[in-house]
Short mmCIF file of N, CA and C in Angstrom, two decimals:
data_model
loop_
_atom_site.label_atom_id
_atom_site.label_comp_id
_atom_site.label_asym_id
_atom_site.label_seq_id
_atom_site.Cartn_x
_atom_site.Cartn_y
_atom_site.Cartn_z
N UNK A 125 82.82 101.37 111.89
CA UNK A 125 83.59 100.58 112.73
C UNK A 125 83.36 99.27 112.24
N UNK A 126 82.50 98.52 112.46
CA UNK A 126 81.99 97.52 111.88
C UNK A 126 82.75 97.18 110.67
N UNK A 127 82.46 97.87 110.01
CA UNK A 127 83.13 97.61 108.32
C UNK A 127 84.52 97.06 108.37
N UNK A 128 85.12 98.25 108.95
CA UNK A 128 86.80 97.84 108.92
C UNK A 128 87.16 97.06 109.87
N UNK A 129 86.33 96.27 110.99
CA UNK A 129 86.93 95.64 111.43
C UNK A 129 86.32 94.18 110.51
N UNK A 130 85.52 94.06 109.63
CA UNK A 130 84.79 93.06 108.59
C UNK A 130 86.38 93.27 107.65
N UNK A 131 86.68 94.40 106.95
CA UNK A 131 88.00 94.35 106.38
C UNK A 131 89.27 93.45 106.76
N UNK A 132 89.75 94.38 108.16
CA UNK A 132 90.90 93.57 109.30
C UNK A 132 90.64 92.17 109.43
N UNK A 133 89.70 91.43 109.18
CA UNK A 133 89.69 90.32 109.26
C UNK A 133 89.59 89.19 108.46
N UNK A 134 89.08 90.11 106.99
CA UNK A 134 89.67 89.75 105.96
C UNK A 134 90.89 89.34 105.21
N UNK A 135 91.85 90.37 105.78
CA UNK A 135 92.94 90.35 105.63
C UNK A 135 93.75 89.51 105.80
N UNK A 136 93.34 89.67 107.23
CA UNK A 136 94.10 88.57 108.09
C UNK A 136 93.85 87.04 107.86
N UNK A 137 92.64 86.74 107.21
CA UNK A 137 91.82 85.47 106.89
C UNK A 137 92.90 85.24 105.52
N UNK A 138 93.14 86.37 104.56
CA UNK A 138 94.18 86.14 103.27
C UNK A 138 95.48 86.05 103.56
N UNK A 139 96.33 86.46 104.75
CA UNK A 139 97.36 86.31 105.18
C UNK A 139 97.58 84.85 105.97
N UNK A 140 96.70 84.29 106.15
CA UNK A 140 96.44 83.12 106.70
C UNK A 140 96.32 81.87 105.94
N UNK A 141 95.70 82.22 104.53
CA UNK A 141 95.82 81.43 103.36
C UNK A 141 96.54 81.26 103.16
N UNK A 142 97.22 82.41 102.74
CA UNK A 142 98.56 82.39 101.86
C UNK A 142 99.73 81.27 102.73
N UNK A 143 100.02 81.97 104.30
CA UNK A 143 100.69 81.22 104.55
C UNK A 143 100.64 79.89 104.50
N UNK A 144 99.11 79.19 104.49
CA UNK A 144 98.90 77.59 104.65
C UNK A 144 99.46 77.42 103.59
N UNK A 145 99.66 78.13 102.18
CA UNK A 145 99.00 77.84 100.68
C UNK A 145 100.89 77.58 100.53
N UNK A 146 101.60 78.51 101.27
CA UNK A 146 103.10 78.78 101.01
C UNK A 146 103.63 77.06 101.87
N UNK A 147 103.19 76.87 102.97
CA UNK A 147 103.67 75.47 103.19
C UNK A 147 103.19 74.40 102.44
N UNK A 148 101.62 74.10 102.32
CA UNK A 148 101.50 73.31 101.50
C UNK A 148 102.33 73.24 99.80
N UNK A 149 102.49 74.63 99.11
CA UNK A 149 103.04 74.18 97.79
C UNK A 149 104.53 74.24 97.96
N UNK A 150 105.27 75.23 99.04
CA UNK A 150 106.28 74.88 98.80
C UNK A 150 107.39 73.85 100.27
N UNK A 151 107.11 73.44 101.28
CA UNK A 151 107.37 73.04 101.80
C UNK A 151 107.14 71.70 101.68
N UNK A 152 105.49 71.17 101.76
CA UNK A 152 105.27 69.57 101.27
C UNK A 152 105.10 69.59 100.23
N UNK A 153 105.73 70.39 98.99
CA UNK A 153 105.26 70.11 97.56
C UNK A 153 106.78 68.75 97.33
N UNK A 154 106.34 67.83 96.90
CA UNK A 154 107.13 66.77 96.29
C UNK A 154 108.61 67.01 95.24
N UNK A 155 109.60 66.98 96.12
CA UNK A 155 110.65 67.45 95.08
C UNK A 155 110.48 66.86 93.53
N UNK A 156 109.76 65.47 93.73
CA UNK A 156 109.85 65.86 91.72
C UNK A 156 108.85 66.80 91.36
N UNK A 157 107.88 67.31 91.65
CA UNK A 157 107.11 68.21 91.39
C UNK A 157 107.90 69.56 91.33
N UNK A 158 108.87 70.07 92.27
CA UNK A 158 109.82 71.17 92.40
C UNK A 158 110.28 71.22 91.28
N UNK A 159 111.30 69.66 90.88
CA UNK A 159 112.15 69.91 89.62
C UNK A 159 111.50 69.85 88.63
N UNK A 160 110.35 69.14 88.34
CA UNK A 160 109.51 69.51 87.33
C UNK A 160 109.29 71.01 87.10
N UNK A 161 109.04 71.88 87.95
CA UNK A 161 108.55 73.21 87.72
C UNK A 161 110.09 73.74 87.19
N UNK A 162 110.76 73.79 87.93
CA UNK A 162 112.74 74.14 87.41
C UNK A 162 112.62 73.69 86.15
N UNK A 163 112.66 72.85 85.92
CA UNK A 163 112.55 71.93 84.39
C UNK A 163 111.67 73.28 83.35
N UNK A 164 110.59 73.35 83.87
CA UNK A 164 109.40 73.70 83.22
C UNK A 164 110.04 75.06 82.91
N UNK A 165 110.88 76.26 83.94
CA UNK A 165 111.16 77.26 84.01
C UNK A 165 112.61 77.45 83.15
N UNK A 166 113.59 76.36 83.09
CA UNK A 166 114.41 76.20 82.04
C UNK A 166 113.71 76.70 80.83
N UNK A 167 112.97 75.38 80.20
CA UNK A 167 112.37 75.21 78.90
C UNK A 167 111.73 76.64 78.46
N UNK A 168 111.18 77.24 79.55
CA UNK A 168 110.58 78.95 78.80
C UNK A 168 111.88 80.11 78.84
N UNK A 169 113.14 79.70 79.48
CA UNK A 169 113.81 80.75 79.00
C UNK A 169 114.83 80.44 77.84
N UNK A 170 114.69 79.12 77.50
CA UNK A 170 115.11 78.75 76.28
C UNK A 170 114.72 78.54 75.06
N UNK A 171 113.18 78.50 75.27
CA UNK A 171 112.46 79.11 74.39
C UNK A 171 111.54 77.62 73.81
N UNK A 172 111.48 76.78 74.74
CA UNK A 172 111.20 75.59 74.50
C UNK A 172 109.48 75.44 75.15
N UNK A 173 108.46 76.58 74.67
CA UNK A 173 107.49 76.30 74.90
C UNK A 173 106.57 75.49 75.58
N UNK A 174 106.27 74.44 74.37
CA UNK A 174 105.70 73.34 74.44
C UNK A 174 106.27 72.04 75.56
N UNK A 175 107.69 72.68 75.99
CA UNK A 175 108.05 71.62 76.87
C UNK A 175 107.43 71.76 77.69
N UNK A 176 107.70 73.15 78.38
CA UNK A 176 107.18 74.10 79.39
C UNK A 176 105.43 73.77 80.15
N UNK A 177 105.07 73.92 78.84
CA UNK A 177 103.58 73.84 79.05
C UNK A 177 103.24 71.93 79.60
N UNK A 178 104.00 71.56 78.88
CA UNK A 178 103.91 69.76 79.32
C UNK A 178 104.01 69.35 80.41
N UNK A 179 105.32 70.10 81.46
CA UNK A 179 105.84 70.17 82.33
C UNK A 179 104.53 70.87 83.55
N UNK A 180 104.52 72.08 83.49
CA UNK A 180 103.58 72.57 84.12
C UNK A 180 102.40 72.17 84.02
N UNK A 181 101.90 71.62 83.25
CA UNK A 181 100.61 71.10 83.21
C UNK A 181 101.05 69.66 84.09
N UNK A 182 101.74 68.83 84.39
CA UNK A 182 102.03 67.68 84.70
C UNK A 182 102.08 67.82 86.34
N UNK A 183 102.80 68.88 86.94
CA UNK A 183 102.51 69.04 88.34
C UNK A 183 100.98 69.42 88.77
N UNK A 184 100.22 70.53 87.73
CA UNK A 184 99.13 71.00 87.94
C UNK A 184 97.90 69.87 87.71
N UNK A 185 98.23 68.69 86.99
CA UNK A 185 97.50 67.92 87.01
C UNK A 185 97.45 66.78 88.68
N UNK A 186 98.86 67.05 89.15
CA UNK A 186 98.86 66.71 90.51
C UNK A 186 98.84 67.25 92.01
N UNK A 187 98.75 68.32 91.53
CA UNK A 187 98.59 69.20 92.49
C UNK A 187 97.78 70.99 92.10
N UNK A 188 96.51 71.00 91.74
CA UNK A 188 95.99 72.04 91.06
C UNK A 188 96.16 73.31 91.30
N UNK A 189 96.26 73.26 92.88
CA UNK A 189 96.32 74.77 93.61
C UNK A 189 97.62 75.81 93.07
N UNK A 190 98.77 74.93 92.80
CA UNK A 190 100.19 75.08 92.60
C UNK A 190 100.49 76.72 92.20
N UNK A 191 100.63 77.91 92.84
CA UNK A 191 100.48 79.04 91.93
C UNK A 191 101.65 79.04 91.23
N UNK A 192 102.66 78.81 91.56
CA UNK A 192 103.77 78.76 90.75
C UNK A 192 103.70 77.71 89.10
N UNK A 193 103.10 76.60 89.67
CA UNK A 193 102.69 76.00 88.94
C UNK A 193 101.56 76.73 87.66
N UNK A 194 100.96 77.29 88.00
CA UNK A 194 99.92 77.86 87.24
C UNK A 194 100.20 78.76 86.51
N UNK A 195 101.20 80.04 86.93
CA UNK A 195 102.22 80.87 86.51
C UNK A 195 102.62 80.25 85.42
N UNK A 196 103.47 79.63 85.79
CA UNK A 196 104.54 79.07 85.04
C UNK A 196 103.55 78.73 83.61
N UNK A 197 102.87 78.01 84.19
CA UNK A 197 101.66 76.97 82.44
C UNK A 197 100.98 78.61 82.11
N UNK A 198 100.61 79.66 82.37
CA UNK A 198 100.38 80.46 81.58
C UNK A 198 101.12 80.91 81.05
N UNK A 199 102.62 81.32 81.04
CA UNK A 199 103.86 81.49 80.58
C UNK A 199 103.87 80.87 79.58
N UNK A 200 104.04 79.44 79.36
CA UNK A 200 104.31 78.32 78.70
C UNK A 200 102.78 78.56 77.50
N UNK A 201 101.95 78.82 77.75
CA UNK A 201 100.79 78.74 77.20
C UNK A 201 100.91 79.73 75.61
N UNK A 202 101.28 80.91 76.25
CA UNK A 202 101.16 82.39 75.96
C UNK A 202 102.46 81.86 75.35
N UNK A 203 103.83 81.42 75.30
CA UNK A 203 104.92 81.09 74.43
C UNK A 203 104.35 80.22 73.21
N UNK A 204 103.62 79.68 73.28
CA UNK A 204 103.04 78.42 72.37
C UNK A 204 102.10 79.30 71.53
N UNK A 205 101.63 80.20 72.03
CA UNK A 205 100.75 81.40 71.21
C UNK A 205 99.87 81.10 71.10
N UNK A 206 98.94 80.24 72.11
CA UNK A 206 97.83 80.18 73.22
C UNK A 206 97.31 80.86 74.03
N UNK A 207 97.39 82.57 73.49
CA UNK A 207 96.99 83.94 74.56
C UNK A 207 95.85 83.92 75.35
N UNK A 208 94.86 83.26 74.36
CA UNK A 208 93.18 82.89 75.13
C UNK A 208 93.60 81.71 76.30
N UNK A 209 94.20 80.53 76.73
CA UNK A 209 94.57 79.56 77.22
C UNK A 209 95.15 80.34 78.50
N UNK A 210 95.99 81.13 77.99
CA UNK A 210 97.29 82.14 78.75
C UNK A 210 96.03 82.69 79.84
N UNK A 211 95.16 83.82 79.31
CA UNK A 211 94.62 84.33 80.16
C UNK A 211 93.61 83.72 80.95
N UNK A 212 92.95 82.50 80.37
CA UNK A 212 92.46 81.56 81.39
C UNK A 212 92.75 81.21 82.61
N UNK A 213 94.25 80.69 82.38
CA UNK A 213 95.41 79.98 82.99
C UNK A 213 95.40 81.27 84.60
N UNK A 214 95.29 82.61 84.16
CA UNK A 214 95.93 83.18 84.56
C UNK A 214 94.69 83.92 85.71
N UNK A 215 93.76 83.83 84.98
CA UNK A 215 92.08 84.02 85.58
C UNK A 215 92.28 83.19 86.73
N UNK A 216 92.56 81.91 86.42
CA UNK A 216 92.49 80.92 87.66
C UNK A 216 93.56 81.29 89.04
N UNK A 217 94.40 81.78 88.55
CA UNK A 217 95.53 82.04 89.78
C UNK A 217 95.15 83.10 90.09
N UNK A 218 94.38 83.85 89.70
CA UNK A 218 94.14 85.60 90.23
C UNK A 218 93.21 85.16 91.01
N UNK A 219 91.99 83.98 90.83
CA UNK A 219 91.19 83.58 92.22
C UNK A 219 92.11 83.38 93.44
N UNK A 220 92.71 82.55 93.46
CA UNK A 220 93.48 81.94 94.34
C UNK A 220 94.36 83.54 95.03
N UNK A 221 94.68 84.65 94.22
CA UNK A 221 95.90 85.42 94.69
C UNK A 221 94.79 86.70 94.05
N UNK A 222 93.92 86.85 94.04
CA UNK A 222 93.34 88.58 93.69
C UNK A 222 94.39 89.68 93.90
N UNK A 223 94.85 89.90 95.08
CA UNK A 223 95.62 90.89 95.17
C UNK A 223 97.19 90.97 94.59
N UNK A 224 97.39 89.93 94.05
CA UNK A 224 99.10 89.61 93.65
C UNK A 224 99.39 90.48 92.42
N UNK A 225 100.41 91.47 91.96
CA UNK A 225 100.16 92.06 91.51
C UNK A 225 100.83 91.94 89.99
N UNK A 226 101.66 90.59 90.51
CA UNK A 226 102.46 90.48 89.17
C UNK A 226 101.49 89.63 88.30
N UNK A 227 100.48 89.24 89.00
CA UNK A 227 99.38 88.03 88.50
C UNK A 227 98.52 89.26 87.69
N UNK A 228 98.42 90.73 88.13
CA UNK A 228 97.60 91.31 87.32
C UNK A 228 98.47 91.91 86.23
N UNK A 229 99.97 92.11 86.09
CA UNK A 229 100.49 92.64 85.20
C UNK A 229 100.74 91.34 84.14
N UNK A 230 100.68 90.49 84.42
CA UNK A 230 100.66 88.96 83.56
C UNK A 230 98.93 89.00 82.75
N UNK A 231 97.93 89.66 83.66
CA UNK A 231 96.44 89.38 82.96
C UNK A 231 96.82 90.15 82.00
N UNK A 232 97.11 91.68 82.19
CA UNK A 232 97.42 92.89 81.56
C UNK A 232 98.13 92.77 80.15
N UNK A 233 98.99 91.86 80.15
CA UNK A 233 99.81 91.68 79.15
C UNK A 233 99.21 90.91 78.34
N UNK A 234 98.60 89.55 78.99
CA UNK A 234 98.25 88.32 77.62
C UNK A 234 96.34 89.19 77.38
N UNK A 235 95.81 90.07 77.88
CA UNK A 235 94.79 91.02 77.47
C UNK A 235 95.07 91.61 76.09
N UNK A 236 96.25 92.09 76.52
CA UNK A 236 96.62 93.15 75.44
C UNK A 236 97.20 92.48 74.26
N UNK A 237 97.78 91.16 74.38
CA UNK A 237 98.33 90.42 73.22
C UNK A 237 96.59 90.04 72.63
N UNK A 238 95.89 90.07 72.91
CA UNK A 238 95.15 89.27 72.48
C UNK A 238 93.85 90.44 71.42
N UNK A 239 94.20 91.80 72.26
CA UNK A 239 93.30 92.71 71.65
C UNK A 239 92.29 93.39 72.64
N UNK A 240 92.15 92.53 73.71
CA UNK A 240 90.95 93.10 74.39
C UNK A 240 91.31 94.08 75.64
N UNK A 241 91.32 95.56 75.01
CA UNK A 241 91.97 96.27 75.47
C UNK A 241 91.24 96.65 76.79
N UNK A 242 89.76 96.82 76.98
CA UNK A 242 88.97 96.68 78.12
C UNK A 242 89.68 95.87 79.24
N UNK A 243 90.32 94.39 79.27
CA UNK A 243 90.54 93.93 80.41
C UNK A 243 92.21 94.26 80.30
N UNK A 244 92.97 94.38 79.26
CA UNK A 244 94.34 95.08 79.61
C UNK A 244 94.19 96.14 80.22
N UNK A 245 93.12 97.32 80.35
CA UNK A 245 93.41 98.34 80.69
C UNK A 245 92.88 98.00 82.12
N UNK A 246 92.11 97.67 82.57
CA UNK A 246 91.69 97.21 83.95
C UNK A 246 92.66 96.09 84.60
N UNK A 247 93.24 95.51 84.29
CA UNK A 247 94.16 94.65 84.83
C UNK A 247 95.50 95.48 85.28
N UNK A 248 95.71 96.01 84.24
CA UNK A 248 97.12 97.35 84.35
C UNK A 248 97.04 97.98 84.94
N UNK A 249 95.43 99.15 85.35
CA UNK A 249 95.74 99.97 86.90
C UNK A 249 95.48 99.10 87.79
N UNK A 250 94.77 97.56 87.80
CA UNK A 250 95.31 96.98 89.30
C UNK A 250 96.97 97.28 89.15
N UNK A 251 97.40 96.81 88.62
CA UNK A 251 98.85 96.21 88.86
C UNK A 251 99.31 97.43 89.12
N UNK A 252 99.30 98.22 88.83
CA UNK A 252 100.02 99.79 88.71
C UNK A 252 99.23 100.71 89.93
N UNK A 253 98.23 100.33 90.84
CA UNK A 253 98.25 100.85 92.33
C UNK A 253 98.88 100.20 92.71
N UNK A 254 98.87 98.45 92.72
CA UNK A 254 99.66 97.80 94.17
C UNK A 254 101.20 97.98 93.76
N UNK A 255 101.60 98.13 92.30
CA UNK A 255 103.12 98.70 92.49
C UNK A 255 103.37 100.33 92.43
N UNK A 256 102.71 100.77 92.63
CA UNK A 256 103.13 102.39 92.58
C UNK A 256 103.96 102.71 93.62
N UNK A 257 104.07 102.16 94.86
CA UNK A 257 104.61 102.58 95.95
C UNK A 257 106.57 102.48 95.43
N UNK A 258 106.60 101.23 94.82
CA UNK A 258 107.95 100.64 94.63
C UNK A 258 108.60 101.28 93.36
N UNK A 259 107.39 101.44 92.36
CA UNK A 259 107.84 102.31 91.26
C UNK A 259 108.43 101.00 90.34
N UNK A 260 109.48 101.82 89.46
CA UNK A 260 110.61 100.58 89.12
C UNK A 260 110.12 100.04 87.52
N UNK A 261 110.82 99.22 86.98
CA UNK A 261 110.46 98.46 85.51
C UNK A 261 108.81 97.84 86.18
N UNK A 262 108.62 97.04 86.92
CA UNK A 262 107.44 96.43 86.84
C UNK A 262 106.16 97.41 86.95
N UNK A 263 105.81 98.61 87.64
CA UNK A 263 105.26 99.53 87.71
C UNK A 263 105.26 100.34 85.89
N UNK A 264 106.34 100.72 85.61
CA UNK A 264 106.54 101.48 84.02
C UNK A 264 105.49 100.03 83.20
N UNK A 265 106.18 98.72 83.62
CA UNK A 265 105.73 98.04 82.42
C UNK A 265 104.10 98.11 82.20
N UNK A 266 103.39 98.47 83.63
CA UNK A 266 101.69 98.56 83.81
C UNK A 266 101.34 99.61 83.42
N UNK A 267 102.31 100.94 83.44
CA UNK A 267 101.98 101.80 82.51
C UNK A 267 101.76 101.98 81.08
N UNK A 268 102.82 101.15 80.51
CA UNK A 268 102.65 100.77 79.40
C UNK A 268 101.88 100.12 78.32
N UNK A 269 101.98 99.44 79.46
CA UNK A 269 100.47 98.25 78.62
C UNK A 269 99.69 98.95 78.06
N UNK A 270 99.25 99.84 79.77
CA UNK A 270 98.14 100.72 79.74
C UNK A 270 97.88 101.66 78.43
N UNK A 271 99.52 102.49 78.44
CA UNK A 271 99.06 103.70 77.43
C UNK A 271 99.06 102.90 76.03
N UNK A 272 99.26 101.50 75.79
CA UNK A 272 99.27 100.64 74.81
C UNK A 272 97.35 100.53 74.24
N UNK A 273 97.06 100.14 75.60
CA UNK A 273 95.56 100.37 75.16
C UNK A 273 94.76 101.36 75.13
N UNK A 274 95.31 102.24 75.79
CA UNK A 274 94.64 103.50 75.28
C UNK A 274 94.07 104.07 74.30
N UNK A 275 95.40 103.59 73.76
CA UNK A 275 95.92 104.37 72.72
C UNK A 275 95.22 103.77 71.55
N UNK A 276 95.11 102.10 71.39
CA UNK A 276 93.83 100.92 70.74
C UNK A 276 92.69 101.52 70.95
N UNK A 277 92.06 102.12 72.33
CA UNK A 277 91.15 102.83 72.39
C UNK A 277 90.41 103.92 72.43
N UNK A 278 91.89 104.37 71.63
CA UNK A 278 91.28 106.12 70.65
C UNK A 278 91.44 106.63 71.71
N UNK A 279 92.21 106.70 73.21
CA UNK A 279 91.43 107.53 73.96
C UNK A 279 93.57 107.99 74.26
N UNK A 280 93.74 109.14 73.38
CA UNK A 280 95.36 109.37 72.96
C UNK A 280 95.38 110.18 74.79
N UNK A 281 94.42 111.10 74.82
CA UNK A 281 94.69 111.73 76.11
C UNK A 281 95.12 111.07 77.66
N UNK A 282 94.41 109.90 78.05
CA UNK A 282 94.31 108.77 78.83
C UNK A 282 96.03 108.52 78.29
N UNK A 283 96.31 107.98 77.09
CA UNK A 283 97.32 107.13 76.60
C UNK A 283 98.68 107.89 76.97
N UNK A 284 98.68 109.42 76.84
CA UNK A 284 99.81 109.95 76.79
C UNK A 284 100.64 110.41 78.80
N UNK A 285 98.90 110.24 79.22
CA UNK A 285 99.07 110.15 81.10
C UNK A 285 99.88 109.11 80.88
N UNK A 286 99.42 107.65 80.78
CA UNK A 286 100.35 106.66 81.16
C UNK A 286 101.64 106.91 80.81
N UNK A 287 101.64 107.03 79.61
CA UNK A 287 103.02 106.97 79.06
C UNK A 287 103.98 108.19 79.87
N UNK A 288 103.66 109.03 80.16
CA UNK A 288 104.40 109.96 80.95
C UNK A 288 105.03 109.13 82.46
N UNK A 289 103.77 108.66 82.82
CA UNK A 289 104.34 107.77 84.01
C UNK A 289 104.96 106.63 83.76
N UNK A 290 105.15 106.04 82.59
CA UNK A 290 106.06 105.04 82.64
C UNK A 290 107.23 105.34 82.54
N UNK A 291 107.89 106.67 81.57
CA UNK A 291 108.48 107.17 80.82
C UNK A 291 109.43 107.76 83.05
N UNK A 292 108.65 108.42 83.49
CA UNK A 292 109.16 108.58 84.56
C UNK A 292 109.20 107.60 86.13
N UNK A 293 108.88 106.23 85.59
CA UNK A 293 109.20 105.40 86.39
C UNK A 293 110.48 104.71 86.24
N UNK A 294 110.75 104.85 84.68
CA UNK A 294 111.70 103.78 84.36
C UNK A 294 112.73 104.62 83.28
N UNK A 295 112.85 106.03 83.52
CA UNK A 295 113.05 106.65 82.58
C UNK A 295 114.82 106.28 81.71
N UNK A 296 115.28 105.31 82.27
CA UNK A 296 116.43 104.85 81.47
C UNK A 296 116.21 103.73 80.73
N UNK A 297 114.80 103.47 80.70
CA UNK A 297 114.64 102.40 79.76
C UNK A 297 113.75 102.71 78.23
N UNK A 298 114.53 102.44 77.71
CA UNK A 298 113.81 103.21 76.25
C UNK A 298 113.27 102.90 75.52
N UNK A 299 112.48 101.52 76.06
CA UNK A 299 110.98 100.95 75.57
C UNK A 299 109.97 101.58 76.06
#
């Protein structure tokens, strides 16, 4: 009973923390910072990673805890080929949002790109566990990342299991 109560308080505290972060990051964020993040996201979609990195870093210099900017910065670093920097940026974001499946998925993707199969497997497992209910493409991506990491690690039995999950979750996606 005591343990369950402590866990409920922790979940409640996280919900309050997320709500206050939303208010601070979205409602109280200056228009200039919001526009700068939108420009960074456009730069990413246009393949201008260095510009995006500069824009997101500028937001983070003024507002260090903005999750959207942390994610954008990590994606921009990855786009410029700095996968180690991207992993560090996502690790920092995960401190603020440890239960966010999108962050776990990005962490898995960046870890696999850098060749850290152990970290890729751990992050992909976390993402898949949180995405299992919804299924679909994000869950399939988590399983596919784990499939590749398990294969590289020399565990074809586990790799096949993850590949089957990925195919079942997104049967129309040939990749």
